[in-house]
Short mmCIF file of C-alpha atoms and ligand atoms in Angstrom, two decimals:
data_model
loop_
_atom_site.label_atom_id
_atom_site.label_comp_id
_atom_site.label_asym_id
_atom_site.label_seq_id
_atom_site.Cartn_x
_atom_site.Cartn_y
_atom_site.Cartn_z
CA UNK J 17 -93.64 41.63 53.46
CA UNK J 18 -94.91 44.26 55.82
CA UNK J 19 -97.23 45.73 53.17
CA UNK J 20 -98.73 42.34 52.29
CA UNK J 21 -99.54 41.62 55.94
CA UNK J 22 -101.14 45.09 56.13
CA UNK J 23 -103.09 44.22 53.03
CA UNK J 24 -104.39 40.98 54.58
CA UNK J 25 -105.33 42.57 57.87
CA UNK J 26 -107.26 45.32 56.03
CA UNK J 27 -109.00 42.66 53.98
CA UNK J 28 -109.87 40.75 57.12
CA UNK J 29 -111.23 43.90 58.71
CA UNK J 30 -113.33 44.64 55.64
CA UNK J 31 -114.75 41.10 55.70
CA UNK J 32 -115.58 41.56 59.36
CA UNK J 33 -117.39 44.84 58.65
CA UNK J 34 -119.29 43.21 55.81
CA UNK J 35 -120.24 40.30 58.04
CA UNK J 36 -121.49 42.62 60.77
CA UNK J 37 -123.49 44.83 58.43
CA UNK J 38 -125.01 41.88 56.50
CA UNK J 39 -125.95 40.34 59.82
CA UNK J 40 -127.59 43.45 61.20
CA UNK J 41 -129.34 44.01 57.86
CA UNK J 42 -130.65 40.44 57.98
CA UNK J 43 -131.68 40.87 61.57
CA UNK J 44 -133.50 44.09 60.83
CA UNK J 45 -135.41 42.62 57.95
CA UNK J 46 -136.19 39.34 59.58
CA UNK J 47 -137.80 40.62 62.74
CA UNK J 48 -140.74 38.34 63.43
CA UNK J 49 -143.53 38.14 65.90
CA UNK J 50 -141.99 34.92 67.16
CA UNK J 51 -138.95 36.95 68.35
CA UNK J 52 -141.19 38.22 71.15
CA UNK J 53 -142.43 36.30 74.18
CA UNK J 54 -145.80 34.55 74.27
CA UNK J 55 -148.56 36.83 75.42
CA UNK J 56 -146.64 39.93 74.26
CA UNK J 57 -149.11 42.78 73.61
CA UNK J 58 -148.95 44.16 70.09
CA UNK J 59 -151.16 47.17 69.87
CA UNK J 60 -151.72 50.70 68.71
CA UNK J 61 -152.28 53.77 70.86
CA UNK J 62 -154.46 56.89 70.80
CA UNK J 63 -155.72 59.42 73.32
CA UNK J 64 -159.16 60.86 73.99
CA UNK J 65 -158.69 64.49 72.96
CA UNK J 66 -156.68 63.52 69.90
CA UNK J 67 -159.37 61.28 68.34
CA UNK J 68 -162.78 61.46 70.02
CA UNK J 69 -164.33 64.76 68.93
CA UNK J 70 -167.94 65.17 70.18
CA UNK J 71 -166.49 67.79 72.46
CA UNK J 72 -169.80 68.94 73.85
CA UNK J 73 -172.00 65.94 73.28
CA UNK J 74 -174.01 63.85 75.72
CA UNK J 75 -173.18 65.95 78.74
CA UNK J 76 -169.40 66.23 78.28
CA UNK J 77 -167.86 69.27 79.98
CA UNK J 78 -165.18 71.51 78.53
CA UNK J 79 -161.60 70.39 79.01
CA UNK J 80 -158.43 72.46 79.21
CA UNK J 81 -157.69 71.51 75.59
CA UNK J 82 -161.18 72.43 74.33
CA UNK J 83 -160.67 75.93 75.64
CA UNK J 84 -157.00 76.22 74.66
CA UNK J 85 -157.48 75.05 71.08
CA UNK J 86 -160.20 77.67 70.64
CA UNK J 87 -157.78 80.42 71.58
CA UNK J 88 -156.45 82.26 68.55
CA UNK J 89 -152.96 81.39 67.43
CA UNK J 90 -152.39 78.44 69.75
CA UNK J 91 -152.71 75.61 67.22
CA UNK J 92 -151.29 75.36 63.71
CA UNK J 93 -153.85 76.25 61.03
CA UNK J 94 -156.39 77.09 63.75
CA UNK J 95 -157.17 73.37 64.14
CA UNK J 96 -158.97 71.98 67.17
CA UNK J 97 -160.30 68.67 68.52
CA UNK J 98 -164.03 69.50 68.28
CA UNK J 99 -164.50 66.70 65.76
CA UNK J 100 -161.01 65.18 65.64
CA UNK J 101 -161.45 61.68 64.11
CA UNK J 102 -165.04 61.50 65.34
CA UNK J 103 -164.09 58.33 67.15
CA UNK J 104 -166.93 58.97 69.63
CA UNK J 105 -169.39 58.09 66.86
CA UNK J 106 -167.20 55.69 64.89
CA UNK J 107 -165.65 53.61 67.62
CA UNK J 108 -167.26 50.39 66.36
CA UNK J 109 -165.68 50.91 62.96
CA UNK J 110 -162.36 51.66 64.64
CA UNK J 111 -162.50 48.46 66.68
CA UNK J 112 -163.09 46.64 63.38
CA UNK J 113 -159.94 48.28 61.97
CA UNK J 114 -157.93 47.07 64.95
CA UNK J 115 -159.35 43.61 64.55
CA UNK J 116 -158.56 43.56 60.84
CA UNK J 117 -154.90 44.29 61.61
CA UNK J 118 -154.89 41.60 64.29
CA UNK J 119 -153.98 43.81 67.26
CA UNK J 120 -154.29 41.99 70.56
CA UNK J 121 -154.34 45.21 72.56
CA UNK J 122 -155.46 48.82 72.23
CA UNK J 123 -154.17 51.70 74.33
CA UNK J 124 -156.59 54.60 74.72
CA UNK J 125 -157.37 57.25 77.32
CA UNK J 126 -160.52 58.27 79.13
CA UNK J 127 -161.64 61.85 78.79
CA UNK J 128 -161.90 63.14 82.36
CA UNK J 129 -164.39 65.84 81.36
CA UNK J 130 -166.62 63.27 79.61
CA UNK J 131 -166.90 61.22 82.80
CA UNK J 132 -166.80 64.12 85.28
CA UNK J 133 -167.75 67.25 83.32
CA UNK J 134 -167.06 69.50 86.31
CA UNK J 135 -164.55 67.34 88.16
CA UNK J 136 -165.50 67.01 91.83
CA UNK J 137 -167.81 70.03 91.54
CA UNK J 138 -170.49 68.04 89.71
CA UNK J 139 -171.93 64.62 89.12
CA UNK J 140 -170.79 61.64 87.09
CA UNK J 141 -171.95 61.83 83.48
CA UNK J 142 -173.41 58.40 82.86
CA UNK J 143 -173.52 58.89 79.10
CA UNK J 144 -169.74 59.31 79.25
CA UNK J 145 -169.31 56.17 81.32
CA UNK J 146 -171.57 54.31 78.86
CA UNK J 147 -169.35 55.32 75.95
CA UNK J 148 -166.26 53.71 77.49
CA UNK J 149 -168.36 50.76 78.62
CA UNK J 150 -169.36 50.07 75.04
CA UNK J 151 -165.86 50.64 73.73
CA UNK J 152 -164.35 48.22 76.24
CA UNK J 153 -167.01 45.58 75.55
CA UNK J 154 -166.51 45.88 71.79
CA UNK J 155 -162.75 45.43 72.22
CA UNK J 156 -163.15 42.39 74.43
CA UNK J 157 -165.62 40.83 71.99
CA UNK J 158 -162.87 40.98 69.37
CA UNK J 159 -160.22 39.60 71.70
CA UNK J 160 -158.47 42.97 72.05
CA UNK J 161 -157.10 43.76 75.53
CA UNK J 162 -157.91 47.30 76.68
CA UNK J 163 -154.86 49.19 77.99
CA UNK J 164 -156.26 52.30 79.61
CA UNK J 165 -154.72 55.68 80.45
CA UNK J 166 -156.65 57.80 82.92
CA UNK J 167 -155.12 61.15 82.09
CA UNK J 168 -153.55 62.03 78.76
CA UNK J 169 -152.95 65.81 78.97
CA UNK J 170 -156.68 66.69 79.39
CA UNK J 171 -158.74 67.56 82.47
CA UNK J 172 -161.94 69.50 83.19
CA UNK J 173 -161.50 73.21 82.53
CA UNK J 174 -163.30 74.01 85.77
CA UNK J 175 -160.41 72.47 87.72
CA UNK J 176 -158.04 74.76 85.87
CA UNK J 177 -160.12 77.83 86.59
CA UNK J 178 -161.01 77.14 90.20
CA UNK J 179 -157.82 75.47 91.42
CA UNK J 180 -155.06 76.12 88.93
CA UNK J 181 -155.15 72.37 88.22
CA UNK J 182 -151.79 70.60 88.66
CA UNK J 183 -150.26 73.55 90.51
CA UNK J 184 -152.64 72.82 93.37
CA UNK J 185 -152.34 69.79 95.69
CA UNK J 186 -156.17 69.53 95.62
CA UNK J 187 -155.72 68.07 92.15
CA UNK J 188 -154.38 64.91 93.82
CA UNK J 189 -157.79 64.31 95.42
CA UNK J 190 -159.62 65.27 92.23
CA UNK J 191 -157.58 62.73 90.30
CA UNK J 192 -158.15 60.10 92.96
CA UNK J 193 -161.91 60.62 92.68
CA UNK J 194 -161.77 60.30 88.89
CA UNK J 195 -159.62 57.18 89.17
CA UNK J 196 -162.03 55.62 91.65
CA UNK J 197 -164.97 56.10 89.30
CA UNK J 198 -163.02 54.52 86.45
CA UNK J 199 -161.80 51.56 88.53
CA UNK J 200 -165.36 50.96 89.79
CA UNK J 201 -166.93 51.29 86.35
CA UNK J 202 -164.42 49.42 84.20
CA UNK J 203 -162.15 47.53 86.60
CA UNK J 204 -163.91 44.23 86.05
CA UNK J 205 -162.79 44.30 82.40
CA UNK J 206 -159.64 46.44 82.30
CA UNK J 207 -156.47 44.71 83.48
CA UNK J 208 -153.91 47.34 82.48
CA UNK J 209 -154.17 50.82 83.94
CA UNK J 210 -151.81 53.71 83.54
CA UNK J 211 -152.50 56.79 85.58
CA UNK J 212 -150.88 59.70 83.73
CA UNK J 213 -149.38 59.93 80.27
CA UNK J 214 -146.00 61.66 79.99
CA UNK J 215 -146.19 63.87 83.09
CA UNK J 216 -142.61 64.94 82.25
CA UNK J 217 -143.53 66.13 78.76
CA UNK J 218 -146.70 67.80 80.03
CA UNK J 219 -144.77 69.67 82.75
CA UNK J 220 -142.26 70.85 80.13
CA UNK J 221 -144.79 71.96 77.54
CA UNK J 222 -147.37 73.48 79.90
CA UNK J 223 -145.15 75.08 82.56
CA UNK J 224 -141.63 75.50 81.11
CA UNK J 225 -142.32 76.45 77.50
CA UNK J 226 -145.96 77.46 77.99
CA UNK J 227 -147.15 76.00 74.71
CA UNK J 228 -149.74 73.59 76.20
CA UNK J 229 -152.53 74.77 78.50
CA UNK J 230 -152.44 76.55 80.91
CA UNK J 231 -149.62 78.22 78.90
CA UNK J 232 -147.56 79.43 81.82
CA UNK J 233 -143.86 80.30 81.51
CA UNK J 234 -141.16 82.92 81.95
CA UNK J 235 -138.27 84.03 79.68
CA UNK J 236 -136.01 82.76 78.24
CA UNK J 237 -138.34 79.81 77.69
CA UNK J 238 -141.26 81.78 76.35
CA UNK J 239 -143.42 84.85 76.77
CA UNK J 240 -146.49 83.96 78.77
CA UNK J 241 -148.82 86.23 80.70
CA UNK J 242 -147.99 84.40 83.94
CA UNK J 243 -145.98 81.52 85.32
CA UNK J 244 -142.50 80.58 86.48
CA UNK J 245 -140.53 78.18 84.28
CA UNK J 246 -138.02 77.50 87.06
CA UNK J 247 -140.43 76.36 89.73
CA UNK J 248 -143.92 75.56 88.38
CA UNK J 249 -143.01 72.48 86.35
CA UNK J 250 -141.52 71.01 89.54
CA UNK J 251 -144.66 71.74 91.55
CA UNK J 252 -146.95 70.34 88.84
CA UNK J 253 -144.86 67.16 88.65
CA UNK J 254 -144.89 66.80 92.44
CA UNK J 255 -148.70 66.87 92.42
CA UNK J 256 -148.90 64.48 89.48
CA UNK J 257 -146.61 61.97 91.22
CA UNK J 258 -148.62 62.08 94.43
CA UNK J 259 -151.88 61.86 92.46
CA UNK J 260 -150.51 58.76 90.73
CA UNK J 261 -149.45 57.19 94.01
CA UNK J 262 -152.83 57.79 95.66
CA UNK J 263 -154.68 56.25 92.72
CA UNK J 264 -152.28 53.28 92.63
CA UNK J 265 -152.78 52.69 96.35
CA UNK J 266 -156.54 52.76 95.89
CA UNK J 267 -156.32 50.27 93.04
CA UNK J 268 -154.04 47.94 94.93
CA UNK J 269 -156.07 48.02 98.15
CA UNK J 270 -159.56 47.80 96.72
CA UNK J 271 -159.45 46.39 93.22
CA UNK J 272 -156.28 44.45 92.51
CA UNK J 273 -157.10 41.32 94.51
CA UNK J 274 -160.60 41.16 93.02
CA UNK J 275 -159.70 41.90 89.41
CA UNK J 276 -156.04 40.99 89.15
CA UNK J 277 -155.02 44.02 87.09
CA UNK J 278 -151.82 46.08 87.09
CA UNK J 279 -151.19 49.78 87.47
CA UNK J 280 -148.35 51.82 85.97
CA UNK J 281 -147.43 55.22 84.54
CA UNK J 282 -146.24 56.32 81.10
CA UNK J 283 -143.09 58.41 80.68
CA UNK J 284 -141.59 60.25 77.73
CA UNK J 285 -138.24 58.44 77.43
CA UNK J 286 -135.68 59.63 74.90
CA UNK J 287 -132.21 58.11 74.74
CA UNK J 288 -129.29 60.54 75.11
CA UNK J 289 -125.72 60.18 73.83
CA UNK J 290 -122.78 62.38 74.81
CA UNK J 291 -122.00 64.91 72.08
CA UNK J 292 -118.25 64.51 72.59
CA UNK J 293 -116.66 61.47 74.09
CA UNK J 294 -115.50 63.20 77.25
CA UNK J 295 -116.48 62.99 80.91
CA UNK J 296 -118.44 66.27 80.81
CA UNK J 297 -120.73 65.29 77.96
CA UNK J 298 -121.06 61.75 79.29
CA UNK J 299 -122.33 63.23 82.52
CA UNK J 300 -124.60 65.59 80.56
CA UNK J 301 -126.14 62.61 78.74
CA UNK J 302 -126.70 60.99 82.10
CA UNK J 303 -128.27 64.18 83.50
CA UNK J 304 -130.50 64.47 80.44
CA UNK J 305 -131.97 61.09 81.34
CA UNK J 306 -132.20 62.01 85.03
CA UNK J 307 -133.99 65.34 84.42
CA UNK J 308 -136.58 63.71 82.13
CA UNK J 309 -137.40 60.03 82.70
CA UNK J 310 -135.82 59.45 86.14
CA UNK J 311 -137.64 62.57 87.38
CA UNK J 312 -140.76 60.36 87.26
CA UNK J 313 -139.51 56.80 87.65
CA UNK J 314 -137.03 57.31 90.51
CA UNK J 315 -139.66 58.56 92.97
CA UNK J 316 -142.16 55.87 91.97
CA UNK J 317 -139.62 53.03 92.17
CA UNK J 318 -137.01 54.19 94.68
CA UNK J 319 -139.08 56.64 96.75
CA UNK J 320 -137.40 59.99 96.00
CA UNK J 321 -136.19 62.33 93.27
CA UNK J 322 -132.80 61.51 91.74
CA UNK J 323 -129.93 62.93 93.85
CA UNK J 324 -128.57 64.84 90.82
CA UNK J 325 -131.81 66.81 90.60
CA UNK J 326 -131.52 67.78 94.26
CA UNK J 327 -127.86 68.70 93.71
CA UNK J 328 -128.65 71.22 90.97
CA UNK J 329 -132.16 72.36 91.88
CA UNK J 330 -131.65 72.58 95.65
CA UNK J 331 -134.81 73.76 97.41
CA UNK J 332 -136.74 74.61 94.28
CA UNK J 333 -137.26 70.86 93.95
CA UNK J 334 -140.14 70.01 96.31
CA UNK J 335 -139.57 67.40 99.01
CA UNK J 336 -141.64 64.39 99.96
CA UNK J 337 -142.53 63.87 103.62
CA UNK J 338 -141.60 60.49 105.05
CA UNK J 339 -145.24 59.33 104.70
CA UNK J 340 -145.28 60.50 101.10
CA UNK J 341 -142.05 58.65 100.43
CA UNK J 342 -143.67 55.45 101.67
CA UNK J 343 -146.69 56.15 99.49
CA UNK J 344 -144.78 56.75 96.26
CA UNK J 345 -142.08 54.10 96.65
CA UNK J 346 -142.89 50.98 94.64
CA UNK J 347 -146.15 52.47 93.45
CA UNK J 348 -145.95 51.05 89.91
CA UNK J 349 -146.39 47.46 88.78
CA UNK J 350 -144.89 48.30 85.39
CA UNK J 351 -143.20 51.13 83.54
CA UNK J 352 -144.70 52.53 80.35
CA UNK J 353 -142.11 54.11 78.10
CA UNK J 354 -142.90 56.29 75.11
CA UNK J 355 -139.74 56.10 73.06
CA UNK J 356 -139.41 58.01 69.79
CA UNK J 357 -135.79 58.99 69.37
CA UNK J 358 -132.28 59.78 70.52
CA UNK J 359 -130.46 63.11 70.90
CA UNK J 360 -126.96 64.27 71.75
CA UNK J 361 -126.39 65.98 75.08
CA UNK J 362 -123.78 68.66 75.67
CA UNK J 363 -122.63 69.85 79.07
CA UNK J 364 -123.10 73.52 79.94
CA UNK J 365 -121.50 73.52 83.38
CA UNK J 366 -117.89 73.36 82.25
CA UNK J 367 -118.31 74.71 78.74
CA UNK J 368 -120.24 77.55 77.20
CA UNK J 369 -123.40 76.58 75.41
CA UNK J 370 -124.81 78.56 72.57
CA UNK J 371 -128.19 77.28 71.65
CA UNK J 372 -129.14 79.31 68.64
CA UNK J 373 -129.04 77.20 65.50
CA UNK J 374 -131.78 74.85 64.42
CA UNK J 375 -129.92 71.73 65.53
CA UNK J 376 -130.23 72.87 69.12
CA UNK J 377 -133.29 71.09 70.39
CA UNK J 378 -133.70 72.28 73.95
CA UNK J 379 -131.73 74.04 76.44
CA UNK J 380 -129.74 75.07 77.98
CA UNK J 381 -127.47 76.34 80.56
CA UNK J 382 -130.41 76.28 82.96
CA UNK J 383 -131.07 74.37 86.18
CA UNK J 384 -134.49 73.09 85.14
CA UNK J 385 -132.90 71.05 82.33
CA UNK J 386 -129.79 70.06 84.30
CA UNK J 387 -127.42 72.61 82.72
CA UNK J 388 -127.16 70.95 79.35
CA UNK J 389 -128.44 71.28 75.84
CA UNK J 390 -129.64 68.55 73.54
CA UNK J 391 -128.70 68.53 69.88
CA UNK J 392 -129.55 66.55 66.80
CA UNK J 393 -126.24 67.06 64.98
CA UNK J 394 -122.58 66.44 65.52
CA UNK J 395 -120.05 67.98 63.11
CA UNK J 396 -122.90 68.76 60.74
CA UNK J 397 -124.10 65.15 60.63
CA UNK J 398 -127.58 64.35 61.87
CA UNK J 399 -127.92 61.72 64.59
CA UNK J 400 -130.52 59.96 62.46
CA UNK J 401 -132.91 60.49 59.61
CA UNK J 402 -135.27 63.38 60.31
CA UNK J 403 -139.03 62.86 60.60
CA UNK J 404 -141.95 65.28 60.46
CA UNK J 405 -141.41 66.14 64.13
CA UNK J 406 -138.44 68.44 64.64
CA UNK J 407 -137.13 66.66 67.76
CA UNK J 408 -137.65 63.09 66.53
CA UNK J 409 -134.86 61.40 64.54
CA UNK J 410 -134.72 57.77 63.49
CA UNK J 411 -132.18 56.01 65.70
CA UNK J 412 -133.34 52.38 66.07
CA UNK J 413 -130.43 51.41 68.32
CA UNK J 414 -131.79 53.89 70.88
CA UNK J 415 -134.64 51.49 71.62
CA UNK J 416 -132.28 48.74 72.73
CA UNK J 417 -130.18 51.24 74.68
CA UNK J 418 -133.04 52.87 76.57
CA UNK J 419 -134.55 49.49 77.46
CA UNK J 420 -131.14 48.20 78.62
CA UNK J 421 -130.73 51.29 80.73
CA UNK J 422 -134.20 51.15 82.31
CA UNK J 423 -133.73 47.45 82.96
CA UNK J 424 -130.59 48.11 84.97
CA UNK J 425 -131.72 51.22 86.81
CA UNK J 426 -135.11 49.81 87.80
CA UNK J 427 -134.11 46.20 88.47
CA UNK J 428 -135.86 44.73 85.48
CA UNK J 429 -139.30 45.99 86.39
CA UNK J 430 -141.85 44.90 83.78
CA UNK J 431 -141.99 47.39 80.94
CA UNK J 432 -144.28 48.22 78.02
CA UNK J 433 -143.32 50.36 75.06
CA UNK J 434 -146.56 52.31 75.32
CA UNK J 435 -145.74 54.45 72.26
CA UNK J 436 -143.34 54.46 69.36
CA UNK J 437 -144.13 56.07 66.04
CA UNK J 438 -143.05 57.84 62.88
CA UNK J 439 -144.51 61.10 61.58
CA UNK J 440 -144.30 61.58 57.84
CA UNK J 441 -141.91 64.16 56.49
CA UNK J 442 -143.43 67.01 54.48
CA UNK J 443 -147.02 66.08 55.28
CA UNK J 444 -148.30 69.37 53.89
CA UNK J 445 -146.84 69.02 50.43
CA UNK J 446 -147.31 65.26 50.04
CA UNK J 447 -150.35 63.89 48.24
CA UNK J 448 -152.75 61.58 50.05
CA UNK J 449 -151.43 58.71 47.94
CA UNK J 450 -147.83 59.35 48.96
CA UNK J 451 -148.83 59.57 52.59
CA UNK J 452 -150.50 56.19 52.33
CA UNK J 453 -147.45 54.58 50.69
CA UNK J 454 -145.59 55.00 53.95
CA UNK J 455 -142.59 52.76 53.36
CA UNK J 456 -140.56 54.84 55.79
CA UNK J 457 -143.01 54.12 58.59
CA UNK J 458 -142.78 50.39 57.82
CA UNK J 459 -138.98 50.47 57.90
CA UNK J 460 -139.10 52.52 61.09
CA UNK J 461 -141.19 50.01 63.01
CA UNK J 462 -139.27 47.04 61.67
CA UNK J 463 -135.97 48.47 62.77
CA UNK J 464 -137.23 49.60 66.18
CA UNK J 465 -138.86 46.22 66.76
CA UNK J 466 -135.63 44.44 65.81
CA UNK J 467 -133.79 46.62 68.32
CA UNK J 468 -136.39 45.91 71.00
CA UNK J 469 -136.15 42.17 70.31
CA UNK J 470 -132.41 42.41 70.99
CA UNK J 471 -132.98 43.97 74.41
CA UNK J 472 -135.53 41.29 75.22
CA UNK J 473 -133.10 38.56 74.17
CA UNK J 474 -130.65 39.98 76.69
CA UNK J 475 -133.26 39.54 79.44
CA UNK J 476 -135.34 42.75 79.60
CA UNK J 477 -138.88 42.08 80.82
CA UNK J 478 -140.72 43.99 78.07
CA UNK J 479 -144.32 42.92 77.63
CA UNK J 480 -145.80 45.00 74.87
CA UNK J 481 -145.31 47.44 71.98
CA UNK J 482 -147.90 50.01 70.94
CA UNK J 483 -147.61 51.89 67.68
CA UNK J 484 -148.47 55.56 67.88
CA UNK J 485 -150.93 55.78 66.39
CA UNK J 486 -153.83 53.73 65.14
CA UNK J 487 -154.82 56.61 62.85
CA UNK J 488 -153.76 60.14 61.97
CA UNK J 489 -155.09 62.48 64.61
CA UNK J 490 -154.88 65.84 66.37
CA UNK J 491 -151.17 66.25 67.14
CA UNK J 492 -151.57 68.90 69.84
CA UNK J 493 -150.08 72.25 68.76
CA UNK J 494 -149.30 70.83 65.30
CA UNK J 495 -152.99 70.20 64.70
CA UNK J 496 -153.72 67.68 61.94
CA UNK J 497 -150.54 68.45 60.02
CA UNK J 498 -148.33 65.81 61.59
CA UNK J 499 -149.37 62.28 60.76
CA UNK J 500 -148.35 59.22 62.77
CA UNK J 501 -151.20 56.85 61.89
CA UNK J 502 -151.40 53.35 60.47
CA UNK J 503 -154.62 54.65 58.94
CA UNK J 504 -154.88 57.83 56.93
CA UNK J 505 -157.89 59.92 57.92
CA UNK J 506 -159.42 61.98 55.14
CA UNK J 507 -160.13 65.30 56.85
CA UNK J 508 -163.16 66.04 54.65
CA UNK J 509 -164.97 62.72 54.96
CA UNK J 510 -163.19 61.31 58.02
CA UNK J 511 -162.89 58.04 56.11
CA UNK J 512 -160.08 55.83 57.39
CA UNK J 513 -157.79 54.50 54.66
CA UNK J 514 -155.27 51.77 55.52
CA UNK J 515 -151.69 52.80 54.83
CA UNK J 516 -148.99 50.40 53.74
CA UNK J 517 -147.93 50.26 57.39
CA UNK J 518 -151.35 48.94 58.46
CA UNK J 519 -150.94 46.11 56.00
CA UNK J 520 -147.36 45.49 57.06
CA UNK J 521 -148.38 45.35 60.74
CA UNK J 522 -151.13 42.89 59.90
CA UNK J 523 -148.69 40.68 58.02
CA UNK J 524 -146.11 40.97 60.76
CA UNK J 525 -148.67 39.90 63.34
CA UNK J 526 -149.82 36.94 61.29
CA UNK J 527 -146.26 35.96 60.30
CA UNK J 528 -147.34 36.12 56.68
CA UNK J 529 -144.97 35.64 53.79
CA UNK J 530 -144.36 39.36 53.26
CA UNK J 531 -142.27 39.38 56.42
CA UNK J 532 -140.45 36.18 55.65
CA UNK J 533 -136.92 35.83 54.44
CA UNK J 534 -137.12 38.61 51.91
CA UNK J 535 -134.69 41.45 51.87
CA UNK J 536 -135.61 45.07 52.54
CA UNK J 537 -135.74 46.09 48.91
CA UNK J 538 -137.99 43.27 47.85
CA UNK J 539 -140.28 44.02 50.75
CA UNK J 540 -140.49 47.68 49.85
CA UNK J 541 -141.39 46.75 46.30
CA UNK J 542 -143.98 44.23 47.36
CA UNK J 543 -145.51 46.69 49.75
CA UNK J 544 -145.66 49.35 47.12
CA UNK J 545 -147.66 46.89 45.00
CA UNK J 546 -149.76 45.85 47.97
CA UNK J 547 -150.52 49.49 48.67
CA UNK J 548 -151.85 49.87 45.14
CA UNK J 549 -154.35 47.15 45.96
CA UNK J 550 -155.27 48.84 49.19
CA UNK J 551 -155.93 52.13 47.47
CA UNK J 552 -157.90 50.33 44.72
CA UNK J 553 -160.30 49.10 47.37
C1 LIG K 18 -146.53 61.26 72.91
C2 LIG K 18 -147.90 61.68 73.36
O1 LIG K 18 -148.33 60.81 74.37
C3 LIG K 18 -148.92 61.71 72.24
O2 LIG K 18 -150.07 62.35 72.71
C4 LIG K 18 -148.33 62.39 71.03
O3 LIG K 18 -149.28 62.54 70.01
C5 LIG K 18 -147.14 61.59 70.55
N1 LIG K 18 -146.14 61.60 71.58
C6 LIG K 18 -146.49 62.12 69.27
O4 LIG K 18 -145.97 63.37 69.50
#
């Protein structure tokens, strides 16, 4: 009797599991544009240095990245952004590509050294301003809303050499001047402004690990000729936050009423899960969020750094004066989140952390990261499918979780997913054809969009989703090896070839039959056939 009741309860449980998994499978494969609110921005993103090229044309000055990428050994395969995707000369064609997919928005950045070749030391380069003028007009003609970033990792080299760039408070005024020129030149047509892209990632890469310019760091994080990994990232961030707040104030006081636009900032926002289900690792997962995303958002929403950062960093964390606190508090109209993946966090305060094997992503046992390490594996099992980027694993649920979390912590402030993307595995060994049949990228975006739709259904005020990236481009220290694009770019001819994902995005945006009621397998098959047509073209 007892065994038959056990049998029935197991059966019931199995049915339940089946029901849940069929449902989530259905949900994943049925994500539709209509699951998102009216007016939702569906776009793709790029940045100036990663696509423009023309690094010395029409009066452009040298940027920090121009100089850095020309330094031996800095970039994989000796690549650089001199030509990149030659977007400077092909922007009309690129706007056509966006239009053919049906994007209603395009996120790009303005090259500071194209507009102000010498920063505040020189004059405005009108040829540079004209370039963005034409780009913005071409987008608007096609009904594509420009979503503009002022600073995406690049600034005039002269500011680096004369001031030490973000380590110097003068950079706040330099940035303000650049922002003013952009608001004056393009403000009548640009309604979405973000000041700085991923200041948290930039601070980490440039001043903790020293792998982005100006390549400053100290052991154990890296071997640089100068720097201080414990303090400089904090100083650089402090200046970036104040620079943001000054530019936002300028926009709000002098442009917002006239033009009705919004100003925000973009933050690198991973989701973190406790490695073990205990209080220590739960707190480590919380600290991982605090020491990355909240490092930026807390000051700009609440008016100060998170208390946990102060607790562990003490006086090495700079302080805001009371006037500065007023300036930074509430200085964003929206939050831009770049979300790519999820990692485990392990506490290093109460337990010993050894961060030596390849699953150990960053760390550890160090105040600057909140005394924790982040890992991609638990008991030998990966947190998600790996991608071409060593820190990025496919964990679709993380999208819903990070949006839920941001929604709560920042009182449902409007949010845009300003980047989400998949980099192909084994891009060096794969053939061009394989890279263009990017079924995994299609599945990635479908599942992340389904997860985002769930968060929106629960009430999150998310207003847009931008795929990184419109086309394969210069992936910083990885050069052209890592590929995130919807379009494949032939490095010899610079021809843009639509991948399967470009076609899928187009069909998703037009609610075409390929996204209808079909199951994942059928879709994959259909897309494989569709891709054959694309490559026949
Ligand atoms: C975020 C950065 O904003 C972008 O420049 C970079 O290429 C992507 N992540 C992919 O790593």
